XYZ file of C-alpha atoms in Angstrom:
130
model
C -30.024 -52.052 50.568
C -32.482 -54.210 52.432
C -35.438 -52.662 54.045
C -35.545 -53.484 57.689
C -38.288 -55.982 58.663
C -41.766 -54.698 59.446
C -42.717 -54.711 63.014
C -45.286 -57.178 63.575
C -48.887 -55.477 63.393
C -51.340 -55.675 66.360
C -54.536 -57.833 65.800
C -56.674 -54.880 65.201
C -54.762 -53.617 62.570
C -54.702 -56.787 60.392
C -58.401 -57.004 60.957
C -59.070 -53.414 59.967
C -56.909 -53.470 57.172
C -58.469 -56.692 55.868
C -61.796 -54.929 55.860
C -60.591 -51.760 54.292
C -59.101 -53.520 51.560
C -61.941 -55.390 50.826
C -64.283 -52.133 50.620
C -61.444 -50.596 48.368
C -61.362 -53.622 46.183
C -64.986 -53.100 45.361
C -64.482 -49.427 44.228
C -66.031 -48.674 41.012
C -62.638 -46.360 40.375
C -60.055 -49.057 39.454
C -57.001 -47.268 40.379
C -58.228 -46.871 44.350
C -56.997 -50.092 45.483
C -53.452 -49.280 44.471
C -53.498 -45.797 45.597
C -54.404 -47.141 48.921
C -51.396 -49.326 48.850
C -48.890 -46.870 47.202
C -50.081 -44.454 50.113
C -49.415 -47.180 52.521
C -45.721 -47.973 50.872
C -44.607 -44.186 50.865
C -45.591 -43.889 54.407
C -43.700 -46.753 55.512
C -40.708 -45.802 53.184
C -40.895 -41.923 54.672
C -41.869 -42.874 58.188
C -40.657 -46.484 59.075
C -41.599 -45.440 62.458
C -45.223 -44.749 61.946
C -47.519 -45.769 64.428
C -50.552 -48.154 63.098
C -53.038 -45.576 63.306
C -51.091 -43.297 60.779
C -50.656 -46.267 58.705
C -54.278 -47.403 58.643
C -55.229 -43.993 58.164
C -52.846 -43.935 54.857
C -54.477 -47.042 53.567
C -58.053 -46.003 54.187
C -58.108 -42.202 53.704
C -60.433 -42.524 50.440
C -62.957 -45.117 51.833
C -65.836 -43.027 51.080
C -64.844 -43.209 47.139
C -65.257 -46.952 47.454
C -68.861 -46.948 49.034
C -72.168 -47.748 47.332
C -73.601 -44.721 45.682
C -76.284 -44.400 48.401
C -73.492 -44.071 51.136
C -70.889 -41.941 49.109
C -70.687 -38.349 49.049
C -71.204 -36.831 45.444
C -69.703 -33.868 43.749
C -72.748 -32.779 42.319
C -74.124 -32.302 45.676
C -71.549 -29.450 46.458
C -71.272 -25.984 45.199
C -67.654 -25.585 46.341
C -65.275 -28.320 45.474
C -63.406 -27.541 49.268
C -66.794 -28.719 50.928
C -67.113 -31.605 48.911
C -63.649 -32.561 49.954
C -64.163 -31.746 53.439
C -67.467 -34.065 53.409
C -65.764 -36.862 51.591
C -62.906 -36.578 54.433
C -65.440 -36.772 57.118
C -67.642 -39.579 55.271
C -64.333 -41.621 54.646
C -63.384 -40.798 58.397
C -66.655 -42.264 59.984
C -66.341 -45.554 57.648
C -63.123 -45.903 59.512
C -64.296 -45.235 62.635
C -67.004 -48.122 62.651
C -64.598 -50.448 61.075
C -62.159 -49.772 63.912
C -64.929 -49.949 66.615
C -66.410 -53.418 65.366
C -62.522 -54.663 65.384
C -62.084 -53.453 68.982
C -59.260 -51.196 68.345
C -58.055 -49.203 71.162
C -59.536 -45.705 71.673
C -56.325 -43.914 70.830
C -56.012 -45.588 67.575
C -59.263 -44.967 66.703
C -58.952 -41.189 67.380
C -55.683 -40.478 65.735
C -56.496 -42.678 62.523
C -59.952 -40.925 62.346
C -58.433 -37.430 62.931
C -55.671 -37.979 60.008
C -58.300 -39.475 57.443
C -60.600 -36.176 58.597
C -57.754 -33.869 57.725
C -56.415 -35.826 54.855
C -57.229 -33.198 52.035
C -56.528 -30.043 53.818
C -54.069 -31.141 56.161
C -53.384 -28.827 59.656
C -50.857 -25.812 59.581
C -49.884 -27.066 63.500
C -49.669 -30.803 62.743
C -46.613 -32.017 60.520
C -47.636 -35.708 60.690
C -50.540 -34.158 57.698
């Protein structure tokens, strides 16, 4: 069965995705680039109607791990693992917000994408998208 053609992405998505992919490609964790692409691929298979903000969040959810040491969150700085994961998600969301502002993404897309990244480690019981 052939996949349905992908809808044409808006310019802000293409620009942001290129920046995210560039960052993730430089990660010191070799699996990060594949993990980001796999997450996006699974989202597109499971939710072909997913909006562009959710697609970008899938690609960018672990941006923190690809940052230089002086900008990323470090596990050893947290006594509690859940606090570390929350800080990792928040840092990833901050980086994504900057990227989205730089490419002039719509305000609603910035809000949605950063919300999804911020909650990607824990989910939200009242939000089935997470």
